[in-house]
Tab-separated table of C-alpha atoms and ligand atoms in Angstrom:
chain	number	residue	atom	x	y	z
A	11	MET	CA	0.736	-8.034	36.125
A	12	ARG	CA	0.950	-9.133	39.597
A	13	LYS	CA	3.367	-11.733	41.021
A	14	ASP	CA	2.583	-15.669	40.782
A	15	ILE	CA	3.315	-17.806	44.083
A	16	SER	CA	5.972	-19.724	43.206
A	17	LEU	CA	7.417	-23.355	44.424
A	18	ASP	CA	11.231	-23.473	46.215
A	19	LEU	CA	11.828	-27.429	46.770
A	20	GLY	CA	15.657	-26.436	47.305
A	21	LYS	CA	15.834	-27.898	50.809
A	22	ALA	CA	13.831	-30.898	49.767
A	23	THR	CA	15.020	-32.671	46.961
A	24	ALA	CA	17.711	-33.423	48.363
A	25	PHE	CA	16.284	-36.403	50.086
A	26	ALA	CA	15.399	-38.448	47.811
A	27	PRO	CA	16.917	-40.056	45.713
A	28	GLU	CA	17.732	-38.979	42.763
A	29	ALA	CA	16.504	-42.137	40.160
A	30	THR	CA	13.245	-42.039	41.678
A	31	LEU	CA	12.612	-38.589	42.064
A	32	GLY	CA	13.741	-38.269	38.457
A	33	ALA	CA	11.456	-41.189	37.895
A	34	PHE	CA	8.443	-39.384	39.628
A	35	ALA	CA	9.121	-36.914	37.710
A	36	ALA	CA	8.811	-38.037	33.692
A	37	ARG	CA	6.040	-39.811	34.587
A	38	THR	CA	3.805	-36.722	35.986
A	39	ALA	CA	3.280	-35.633	32.211
A	40	GLU	CA	1.356	-38.517	31.381
A	41	CYS	CA	-0.232	-37.922	34.624
A	42	ASN	CA	-1.640	-34.366	33.585
A	43	ASP	CA	-2.516	-35.575	29.986
A	44	ALA	CA	-4.881	-37.971	32.124
A	45	LEU	CA	-6.254	-35.436	33.289
A	46	HIS	CA	-7.072	-33.177	30.386
A	47	ASN	CA	-8.093	-36.109	28.705
A	48	GLY	CA	-10.346	-37.621	30.724
A	49	THR	CA	-8.193	-41.052	30.443
A	50	GLY	CA	-7.060	-41.725	34.191
A	51	ARG	CA	-9.770	-42.838	37.237
A	52	GLY	CA	-11.988	-40.697	38.135
A	53	SER	CA	-12.514	-39.029	35.042
A	54	ASP	CA	-16.603	-38.425	35.523
A	55	PHE	CA	-15.525	-35.734	38.682
A	56	LEU	CA	-12.382	-33.356	35.966
A	57	GLY	CA	-14.788	-30.749	36.032
A	58	TRP	CA	-12.948	-28.918	38.461
A	59	LEU	CA	-10.049	-28.378	36.099
A	60	ASN	CA	-11.567	-25.982	34.159
A	61	LEU	CA	-13.438	-24.217	36.280
A	62	PRO	CA	-11.945	-20.877	36.481
A	63	LYS	CA	-11.525	-20.231	33.355
A	64	SER	CA	-14.838	-21.559	32.225
A	65	LEU	CA	-17.189	-19.282	34.858
A	66	THR	CA	-19.112	-17.205	33.151
A	67	ASP	CA	-19.188	-13.361	33.704
A	68	ALA	CA	-23.804	-14.364	33.890
A	69	GLN	CA	-22.836	-16.817	36.885
A	70	LEU	CA	-20.783	-14.849	38.377
A	71	SER	CA	-23.660	-12.260	38.630
A	72	GLU	CA	-25.981	-14.063	40.080
A	73	ILE	CA	-24.145	-15.463	42.633
A	74	GLU	CA	-23.093	-11.830	43.476
A	75	GLU	CA	-26.752	-11.143	43.480
A	76	SER	CA	-27.824	-13.882	45.873
A	77	ALA	CA	-24.919	-12.333	47.965
A	78	ARG	CA	-26.781	-9.022	47.926
A	79	VAL	CA	-29.909	-10.122	48.919
A	80	LEU	CA	-28.116	-12.084	51.988
A	81	ARG	CA	-25.282	-8.790	52.560
A	82	GLU	CA	-28.600	-6.606	52.814
A	83	ASN	CA	-31.425	-8.941	54.857
A	84	CYS	CA	-28.757	-10.471	57.417
A	85	GLU	CA	-26.960	-9.305	60.107
A	86	ILE	CA	-25.514	-13.382	60.219
A	87	VAL	CA	-25.907	-15.902	57.639
A	88	VAL	CA	-25.652	-19.337	58.614
A	89	VAL	CA	-23.745	-21.900	56.069
A	90	ILE	CA	-24.463	-25.329	56.426
A	91	GLY	CA	-22.515	-27.785	55.712
A	92	ILE	CA	-19.424	-30.578	55.814
A	93	GLY	CA	-16.471	-31.580	54.587
A	94	GLY	CA	-15.979	-30.235	50.606
A	95	SER	CA	-19.571	-28.660	51.154
A	96	TYR	CA	-18.242	-25.871	53.667
A	97	LEU	CA	-13.946	-25.873	54.117
A	98	GLY	CA	-13.278	-24.394	51.167
A	99	ALA	CA	-15.369	-20.847	52.008
A	100	LYS	CA	-14.530	-20.955	55.589
A	101	ALA	CA	-10.575	-21.044	55.004
A	102	VAL	CA	-11.169	-18.434	51.882
A	103	ILE	CA	-13.035	-16.543	54.602
A	104	ASP	CA	-10.922	-16.443	57.153
A	105	ALA	CA	-7.976	-16.018	54.906
A	106	LEU	CA	-8.900	-12.945	54.015
A	107	SER	CA	-11.353	-11.907	57.129
A	108	GLY	CA	-9.132	-9.204	60.170
A	109	SER	CA	-8.804	-12.069	63.523
A	110	PHE	CA	-11.535	-9.841	65.313
A	111	ASP	CA	-13.465	-8.199	62.205
A	112	TRP	CA	-16.723	-10.339	64.178
A	113	LEU	CA	-16.530	-7.919	67.455
A	114	GLU	CA	-16.620	-5.086	64.778
A	115	LYS	CA	-20.169	-3.420	65.451
A	116	ASP	CA	-20.476	-1.447	62.615
A	117	ARG	CA	-19.773	-4.199	60.629
A	118	LYS	CA	-20.090	-4.147	56.667
A	119	ASN	CA	-20.672	-7.783	55.977
A	120	PRO	CA	-22.527	-9.895	58.132
A	121	VAL	CA	-21.052	-12.532	60.135
A	122	VAL	CA	-21.002	-15.680	58.130
A	123	LEU	CA	-20.963	-18.883	60.526
A	124	TYR	CA	-21.079	-22.465	59.816
A	125	ALA	CA	-23.867	-25.249	60.847
A	126	GLY	CA	-24.419	-29.045	60.341
A	127	GLN	CA	-20.094	-29.332	60.060
A	128	ASN	CA	-20.863	-31.763	63.559
A	129	ILE	CA	-23.197	-33.219	65.679
A	130	GLY	CA	-22.611	-31.072	68.734
A	131	GLU	CA	-25.888	-30.885	70.823
A	132	ASP	CA	-23.988	-28.249	72.561
A	133	TYR	CA	-22.584	-26.400	69.868
A	134	ILE	CA	-26.393	-26.187	68.058
A	135	PHE	CA	-27.890	-24.982	71.376
A	136	GLU	CA	-25.515	-22.052	71.275
A	137	LEU	CA	-25.170	-21.094	67.977
A	138	GLN	CA	-30.259	-21.530	68.443
A	139	GLN	CA	-29.073	-18.686	71.107
A	140	LEU	CA	-27.258	-16.553	69.322
A	141	LEU	CA	-29.638	-16.879	66.895
A	142	ARG	CA	-32.816	-15.541	68.802
A	143	GLY	CA	-33.310	-12.336	67.275
A	144	ARG	CA	-30.753	-11.462	64.639
A	145	ARG	CA	-31.445	-10.707	61.856
A	146	PHE	CA	-30.107	-14.102	59.953
A	147	GLY	CA	-30.331	-16.686	56.865
A	148	ILE	CA	-28.950	-19.298	56.061
A	149	ILE	CA	-27.024	-20.852	52.412
A	150	CYS	CA	-27.515	-24.906	52.647
A	151	ILE	CA	-25.228	-26.558	51.227
A	152	SER	CA	-25.233	-30.305	50.195
A	153	LYS	CA	-24.499	-31.559	46.949
A	154	SER	CA	-25.889	-35.437	47.875
A	155	GLY	CA	-28.193	-33.808	49.754
A	156	THR	CA	-28.842	-36.671	51.985
A	157	THR	CA	-25.967	-36.080	54.555
A	158	THR	CA	-26.923	-36.808	57.404
A	159	GLU	CA	-25.395	-33.552	59.933
A	160	PRO	CA	-26.620	-30.636	56.870
A	161	ALA	CA	-29.631	-32.157	56.725
A	162	LEU	CA	-30.314	-32.170	60.596
A	163	ALA	CA	-28.638	-28.213	61.047
A	164	PHE	CA	-31.161	-27.276	58.409
A	165	ARG	CA	-34.052	-29.289	59.748
A	166	LEU	CA	-33.449	-26.620	63.242
A	167	LEU	CA	-32.105	-23.316	61.530
A	168	LYS	CA	-35.363	-23.453	58.996
A	169	THR	CA	-37.656	-24.456	61.799
A	170	GLN	CA	-36.380	-21.567	63.866
A	171	LEU	CA	-35.935	-18.778	60.705
A	172	GLU	CA	-39.514	-19.046	59.857
A	173	GLU	CA	-40.502	-18.703	63.244
A	174	GLN	CA	-38.618	-15.673	64.341
A	175	GLN	CA	-39.392	-14.510	60.817
A	176	GLY	CA	-42.902	-16.032	58.798
A	177	VAL	CA	-42.682	-18.832	56.153
A	178	ASP	CA	-43.091	-16.006	53.681
A	179	ALA	CA	-39.564	-14.407	54.458
A	180	ALA	CA	-38.010	-16.673	55.754
A	181	ARG	CA	-38.040	-17.546	52.265
A	182	ARG	CA	-36.160	-15.163	50.915
A	183	LEU	CA	-33.522	-16.058	53.210
A	184	ILE	CA	-32.572	-19.352	52.637
A	185	VAL	CA	-30.678	-20.497	49.552
A	186	CYS	CA	-29.985	-23.645	49.026
A	187	VAL	CA	-26.658	-25.138	46.825
A	188	THR	CA	-27.208	-29.220	45.438
A	189	ASP	CA	-27.430	-31.392	42.837
A	190	ARG	CA	-29.100	-30.190	39.640
A	191	SER	CA	-31.901	-33.133	40.351
A	192	ARG	CA	-31.672	-35.625	43.032
A	193	GLY	CA	-31.672	-35.821	46.462
A	194	ALA	CA	-33.746	-34.850	49.491
A	195	LEU	CA	-32.482	-31.275	49.710
A	196	ARG	CA	-33.561	-30.268	45.619
A	197	THR	CA	-36.787	-31.203	46.528
A	198	LEU	CA	-37.086	-29.712	49.026
A	199	ALA	CA	-35.959	-25.843	47.427
A	200	THR	CA	-38.050	-27.058	45.022
A	201	GLN	CA	-41.219	-27.314	47.145
A	202	GLU	CA	-40.246	-24.256	49.065
A	203	GLY	CA	-39.335	-22.325	46.265
A	204	TYR	CA	-35.903	-21.538	47.564
A	205	ARG	CA	-33.240	-19.767	45.357
A	206	THR	CA	-31.550	-22.953	44.579
A	207	PHE	CA	-27.859	-22.840	42.878
A	208	VAL	CA	-26.132	-26.008	40.900
A	209	ILE	CA	-23.540	-28.179	42.152
A	210	GLU	CA	-22.197	-30.355	38.231
A	211	ASP	CA	-22.436	-33.744	38.795
A	212	ASN	CA	-18.824	-34.478	37.854
A	213	VAL	CA	-17.425	-31.568	40.562
A	214	GLY	CA	-16.340	-33.220	43.797
A	215	GLY	CA	-17.704	-32.005	46.981
A	216	ARG	CA	-14.050	-30.963	48.345
A	217	TYR	CA	-12.717	-29.778	44.869
A	218	SER	CA	-15.440	-27.822	44.255
A	219	VAL	CA	-14.347	-24.436	46.001
A	220	LEU	CA	-13.941	-22.043	43.025
A	221	THR	CA	-18.187	-23.414	42.168
A	222	PRO	CA	-21.537	-21.616	43.986
A	223	VAL	CA	-20.384	-23.834	46.891
A	224	GLY	CA	-17.607	-21.718	48.180
A	225	LEU	CA	-18.161	-18.653	46.300
A	226	LEU	CA	-22.409	-17.767	47.687
A	227	PRO	CA	-20.285	-17.196	50.937
A	228	ILE	CA	-16.984	-15.922	50.203
A	229	ALA	CA	-19.279	-12.979	47.934
A	230	VAL	CA	-21.263	-12.717	51.126
A	231	ALA	CA	-18.608	-12.226	53.545
A	232	GLY	CA	-17.680	-9.228	50.820
A	233	PHE	CA	-15.023	-10.452	49.625
A	234	ASP	CA	-14.432	-10.426	45.352
A	235	ILE	CA	-14.843	-13.910	43.924
A	236	ARG	CA	-14.041	-13.088	39.973
A	237	ALA	CA	-10.184	-11.617	42.018
A	238	LEU	CA	-10.368	-14.827	42.838
A	239	ILE	CA	-11.105	-16.490	40.177
A	240	ALA	CA	-8.784	-14.934	37.636
A	241	GLY	CA	-5.497	-16.267	40.376
A	242	ALA	CA	-7.181	-19.835	39.853
A	243	ALA	CA	-7.225	-18.906	35.987
A	244	ARG	CA	-3.716	-17.721	36.613
A	245	MET	CA	-2.888	-20.805	38.249
A	246	GLN	CA	-4.635	-22.882	35.669
A	247	GLU	CA	-2.633	-21.732	32.785
A	248	LEU	CA	0.647	-22.171	34.870
A	249	CYS	CA	0.234	-25.734	35.255
A	250	ALA	CA	-1.851	-27.194	32.042
A	251	ASP	CA	-1.174	-29.800	30.825
A	252	SER	CA	1.271	-27.905	27.903
A	253	VAL	CA	4.005	-26.565	30.318
A	254	PRO	CA	7.129	-28.460	31.312
A	255	TYR	CA	7.602	-30.380	34.139
A	256	GLU	CA	10.754	-27.713	35.099
A	257	GLU	CA	7.854	-24.867	34.549
A	258	ASN	CA	4.912	-26.480	35.894
A	259	LEU	CA	4.541	-26.358	40.030
A	260	ALA	CA	1.493	-28.703	40.183
A	261	ALA	CA	3.668	-31.453	38.575
A	262	GLN	CA	6.870	-30.081	40.961
A	263	TYR	CA	5.331	-30.987	43.637
A	264	ALA	CA	3.184	-33.678	43.341
A	265	ALA	CA	6.360	-35.746	42.284
A	266	VAL	CA	8.647	-34.374	45.343
A	267	ARG	CA	6.093	-35.338	47.924
A	268	ASN	CA	5.477	-38.500	45.822
A	269	ALA	CA	9.690	-39.402	46.085
A	270	LEU	CA	9.581	-38.501	49.527
A	271	TYR	CA	7.034	-40.770	49.983
A	272	ALA	CA	8.636	-43.732	48.591
A	273	GLY	CA	11.063	-42.807	50.675
A	274	GLY	CA	9.762	-43.738	53.946
A	275	LYS	CA	8.618	-39.848	54.166
A	276	LYS	CA	4.740	-40.781	54.996
A	277	ILE	CA	3.443	-37.845	56.766
A	278	GLU	CA	3.299	-33.919	55.292
A	279	ILE	CA	2.997	-31.302	57.998
A	280	LEU	CA	1.579	-28.248	55.702
A	281	VAL	CA	2.840	-25.479	57.934
A	282	ASN	CA	2.437	-21.731	58.158
A	283	PHE	CA	3.489	-18.409	60.070
A	284	HIS	CA	0.045	-16.350	59.527
A	285	PRO	CA	-2.593	-17.666	62.093
A	286	ARG	CA	-5.312	-16.883	59.169
A	287	LEU	CA	-4.418	-19.921	57.408
A	288	HIS	CA	-5.191	-22.597	59.753
A	289	TYR	CA	-8.586	-23.275	57.986
A	290	PHE	CA	-6.500	-23.410	54.182
A	291	SER	CA	-4.543	-26.219	56.341
A	292	GLU	CA	-7.873	-28.372	56.805
A	293	TRP	CA	-9.407	-27.082	53.277
A	294	TRP	CA	-5.740	-28.703	51.921
A	295	LYS	CA	-6.165	-31.852	54.192
A	296	GLN	CA	-9.252	-32.809	53.239
A	297	LEU	CA	-8.507	-32.635	49.705
A	298	TYR	CA	-5.489	-34.718	49.781
A	299	GLY	CA	-6.831	-37.118	52.848
A	300	GLU	CA	-9.269	-37.317	50.776
A	301	SER	CA	-8.148	-38.022	47.516
A	302	GLU	CA	-5.091	-39.454	48.533
A	303	GLY	CA	-5.719	-41.951	51.520
A	304	LYS	CA	-6.668	-45.104	49.883
A	305	GLU	CA	-5.939	-49.092	49.561
A	306	HIS	CA	-3.926	-48.565	52.148
A	307	LYS	CA	-1.643	-46.107	51.018
A	308	GLY	CA	-0.908	-42.376	50.638
A	309	ILE	CA	0.963	-39.633	52.538
A	310	PHE	CA	-1.387	-38.722	56.049
A	311	PRO	CA	-2.063	-34.614	55.509
A	312	ALA	CA	-1.647	-33.598	59.007
A	313	SER	CA	-0.704	-29.344	59.910
A	314	VAL	CA	0.258	-27.025	61.951
A	315	ASP	CA	0.730	-22.860	63.088
A	316	PHE	CA	3.826	-22.249	63.661
A	317	THR	CA	5.434	-20.585	66.046
A	318	THR	CA	1.861	-21.734	67.730
A	319	ASP	CA	2.152	-25.131	67.781
A	320	LEU	CA	7.028	-24.697	67.587
A	321	HIS	CA	6.126	-25.040	71.252
A	322	SER	CA	3.770	-28.106	70.996
A	323	MET	CA	4.519	-30.105	68.285
A	324	GLY	CA	7.775	-28.196	67.165
A	325	GLN	CA	9.231	-31.386	69.674
A	326	TRP	CA	8.194	-34.048	67.457
A	327	ILE	CA	9.817	-32.401	64.590
A	328	GLN	CA	12.740	-31.837	65.255
A	329	ASP	CA	13.076	-35.061	66.966
A	330	GLY	CA	10.614	-37.069	66.301
A	331	GLU	CA	10.604	-40.365	63.660
A	332	ARG	CA	11.720	-39.136	60.510
A	333	THR	CA	8.816	-39.887	58.810
A	334	VAL	CA	7.693	-36.563	58.197
A	335	PHE	CA	8.420	-33.838	55.611
A	336	GLU	CA	6.884	-30.030	54.874
A	337	THR	CA	5.426	-27.576	53.129
A	338	VAL	CA	5.342	-24.129	54.380
A	339	ILE	CA	3.168	-21.722	53.059
A	340	SER	CA	5.452	-18.209	52.925
A	341	VAL	CA	3.417	-15.421	53.304
A	342	GLU	CA	5.535	-12.210	51.704
A	343	LYS	CA	3.899	-8.982	52.211
A	344	MET	CA	1.565	-8.137	55.189
A	345	ARG	CA	-1.542	-6.662	55.333
A	346	HIS	CA	-0.253	-3.779	57.805
A	347	GLU	CA	2.942	-2.554	59.634
A	348	VAL	CA	3.290	-2.895	63.580
A	349	ARG	CA	7.056	-1.890	64.561
A	350	ILE	CA	8.682	-2.622	68.191
A	351	PRO	CA	8.817	0.054	70.176
A	352	ALA	CA	11.899	1.164	72.249
A	353	ASN	CA	12.283	0.465	76.065
A	354	ASP	CA	14.318	2.616	78.599
A	355	ALA	CA	14.529	0.213	81.176
A	356	ASN	CA	14.617	-2.531	78.888
A	357	LEU	CA	13.905	-5.469	81.330
A	358	ASP	CA	12.585	-7.858	78.532
A	359	GLY	CA	15.963	-7.533	76.693
A	360	LEU	CA	14.174	-6.954	73.742
A	361	ASN	CA	15.557	-3.554	72.507
A	362	PHE	CA	17.892	-4.849	69.918
A	363	LEU	CA	14.721	-5.325	68.094
A	364	SER	CA	13.197	-1.763	68.706
A	365	GLY	CA	12.268	0.248	65.181
A	366	ARG	CA	12.082	-3.757	63.552
A	367	ARG	CA	9.603	-4.959	62.122
A	368	VAL	CA	7.008	-7.646	64.125
A	369	ASP	CA	7.155	-9.788	60.887
A	370	GLU	CA	10.256	-9.469	61.017
A	371	VAL	CA	10.551	-11.704	63.508
A	372	ASN	CA	8.720	-13.953	62.688
A	373	LYS	CA	10.405	-14.362	59.055
A	374	MET	CA	13.547	-15.110	61.193
A	375	ALA	CA	10.882	-17.195	62.385
A	376	GLU	CA	10.252	-19.537	59.936
A	377	LEU	CA	14.133	-19.292	57.925
A	378	GLY	CA	15.049	-20.695	61.532
A	379	THR	CA	12.782	-23.431	61.642
A	380	MET	CA	13.557	-24.578	58.672
A	381	ILE	CA	16.946	-24.580	58.677
A	382	ALA	CA	17.129	-26.597	62.124
A	383	HIS	CA	14.150	-29.224	60.949
A	384	VAL	CA	16.300	-29.320	57.518
A	385	ASP	CA	19.375	-29.905	60.081
A	386	GLY	CA	17.238	-32.920	62.022
A	387	GLY	CA	16.152	-34.525	58.402
A	388	VAL	CA	12.811	-32.600	57.726
A	389	PRO	CA	12.740	-32.459	53.660
A	390	ASN	CA	11.368	-28.974	53.724
A	391	LEU	CA	8.882	-27.705	49.974
A	392	LYS	CA	8.163	-23.547	50.453
A	393	ILE	CA	5.713	-21.788	48.725
A	394	VAL	CA	5.608	-18.311	48.226
A	395	MET	CA	2.644	-15.924	47.932
A	396	PRO	CA	3.477	-13.089	47.096
A	397	GLU	CA	0.214	-11.958	49.549
A	398	LEU	CA	-2.558	-13.156	51.849
A	399	ASP	CA	-5.389	-11.639	48.876
A	400	GLU	CA	-8.270	-13.399	46.839
A	401	TYR	CA	-5.945	-13.200	44.072
A	402	CYS	CA	-3.060	-14.928	45.397
A	403	LEU	CA	-6.051	-17.872	47.353
A	404	GLY	CA	-7.126	-18.388	43.710
A	405	GLN	CA	-4.060	-19.875	42.627
A	406	LEU	CA	-2.929	-21.588	45.606
A	407	ILE	CA	-6.489	-23.173	45.552
A	408	TYR	CA	-6.138	-23.892	41.832
A	409	PHE	CA	-2.647	-24.875	42.399
A	410	PHE	CA	-3.513	-28.125	45.252
A	411	GLU	CA	-6.137	-28.771	43.532
A	412	LYS	CA	-4.427	-29.674	40.339
A	413	ALA	CA	-1.133	-31.301	42.674
A	414	CYS	CA	-3.622	-33.624	44.352
A	415	GLY	CA	-4.985	-34.843	41.012
A	416	ILE	CA	-1.875	-35.259	39.687
A	417	SER	CA	-0.054	-37.137	42.294
A	418	GLY	CA	-3.235	-39.245	43.148
A	419	TYR	CA	-2.601	-40.635	39.796
A	420	LEU	CA	1.093	-40.671	40.544
A	421	LEU	CA	0.651	-42.864	43.661
A	422	GLY	CA	-2.397	-45.333	41.503
A	423	ILE	CA	-5.604	-44.315	43.027
A	424	ASN	CA	-8.139	-42.113	42.355
A	425	PRO	CA	-8.690	-39.282	43.498
A	426	PHE	CA	-11.841	-38.162	42.665
A	427	ASP	CA	-14.113	-41.458	45.355
A	428	GLN	CA	-14.456	-41.604	48.576
A	429	PRO	CA	-15.738	-45.203	49.215
A	430	GLY	CA	-14.093	-44.793	52.618
A	431	VAL	CA	-16.282	-42.483	54.254
A	432	GLU	CA	-19.355	-44.708	54.077
A	433	ALA	CA	-18.601	-47.121	56.647
A	434	TYR	CA	-19.236	-44.588	59.483
A	435	LYS	CA	-22.604	-43.791	58.093
A	436	LYS	CA	-24.137	-47.033	57.639
A	437	ASN	CA	-23.616	-47.929	61.146
A	438	MET	CA	-24.544	-45.178	62.457
A	439	PHE	CA	-27.779	-45.867	60.565
A	440	ALA	CA	-27.816	-49.038	61.916
A	441	LEU	CA	-27.151	-48.248	65.388
A	442	LEU	CA	-30.187	-45.322	65.365
A	443	GLY	CA	-32.723	-47.714	63.389
A	444	LYS	CA	-32.625	-45.708	60.513
A	445	PRO	CA	-36.515	-47.783	58.029
A	446	GLY	CA	-34.168	-50.203	55.536
A	447	TYR	CA	-31.374	-50.369	57.152
A	448	GLU	CA	-32.930	-53.577	59.666
A	449	LYS	CA	-30.550	-56.062	58.758
A	450	GLU	CA	-27.646	-54.015	59.131
A	451	THR	CA	-29.605	-52.569	62.839
A	452	ASP	CA	-29.661	-56.382	64.546
A	453	ALA	CA	-25.742	-57.301	63.103
A	454	ILE	CA	-24.252	-54.536	64.541
A	455	LYS	CA	-26.492	-54.888	68.231
A	456	LYS	CA	-25.494	-58.399	68.521
A	457	ARG	CA	-21.508	-57.379	68.240
A	458	LEU	CA	-22.276	-54.386	71.475
B	4	PA5	O1	-15.504	-33.924	49.103
B	4	PA5	C1	-16.523	-34.767	49.709
B	4	PA5	O2	-17.049	-35.268	48.315
B	4	PA5	C2	-17.297	-34.710	51.040
B	4	PA5	O3	-16.265	-33.824	52.065
B	4	PA5	C3	-18.498	-34.405	51.027
B	4	PA5	O4	-18.216	-32.890	50.242
B	4	PA5	C4	-19.293	-34.475	52.551
B	4	PA5	O5	-19.333	-35.167	52.456
B	4	PA5	C5	-20.705	-33.546	52.411
B	4	PA5	O6	-21.631	-34.266	51.356
B	4	PA5	P1	-22.886	-32.887	50.900
B	4	PA5	O7	-21.972	-32.094	50.113
B	4	PA5	O8	-22.883	-34.711	49.690
B	4	PA5	O9	-23.607	-33.165	51.978
């Protein structure tokens, strides 16, 4: 039996009044029930709840087969998508990949690159240059099938692929992940005869990493999606509505962060001491920011990479406004071992560390930072991950998703919609003169 991830709240609960925490804790069961019974807000979007356990062997095999075709035919696969349509895949692929894998000459797996996650002209130009003359494929992911950023990138890269490979060959190197029947991407995929996977209506973008949205790119990168799902399924059991608060990690995390928020801790900083987790924090920020930042409330999700950012943001966290708390993801076991050599001259004064592991230094930095920050008035929640592998990442993903649902209900908002992301789109289309936006174009131009 694998060791599960665990949650240590010992350095957080003292910062929340007992009565407040008790009140939130008492409500977690009802929120968890509301998720499972579909009686809470946004209940049309609860498909993610049972995903790990409901995914069939046949569905996983289909994803693996499609990944095999791309793996065998491409040195680079470009994942086109934005927000929930790329962050989960990037978070997992980065967490599992060696830091310098992309430099290896005899790679077993294609390099996975990303497009459509920004509108930077230089970025897309440089990507086009890189892809010139190379065997590349495309996974285009858009749930709505109408999002401007990925649509733009897809138009550019599909054209390039067709020019390089010919239309027929290009067709076999393009896979689309989109709505079952609606949206421009579905229409295009049907017309062109692309291989497609469906994002079900009841799974929102930021909760979609355990669907083909995340699983296909992760499989293309050479990682074990079955182990990822097995980890998530295990966490599904551990955070089920039948599991009492005292044993339910998702309920505890949701209650403590809400109690801290009620006491004025408005910012949660997700901390890692492992550079490969940088994009996991980006995924987490989207999950919590887009789920909870509503009706003029919600914890602001921020992130830092330690010890790197101890030399920049560390000052603020130690000494700035006391409105923050930290959630540290601590990885117990490293994949590799590096011991510090002795040195006769000892000019750097590091001989006291000779023979010891670099990870011991990192772990003491983690412990020292936690003590310093708690002393400075920063509550500290700690999530312990036994290893940075597929199984533990699957657990972590489901843990955060489940806790986000419970936490959103504790906060009294709908954690499954995102009305706020539409405002910029309306203005952008008005400014660009999109047909159908004539009135908005007139109105916005008067304001300039
Ligand atoms: O989580 C979300 O819903 C969003 O981040 C979307 O994933 C993002 O806006 C992209 O949308 P789509 O997949 O429809 O292109």
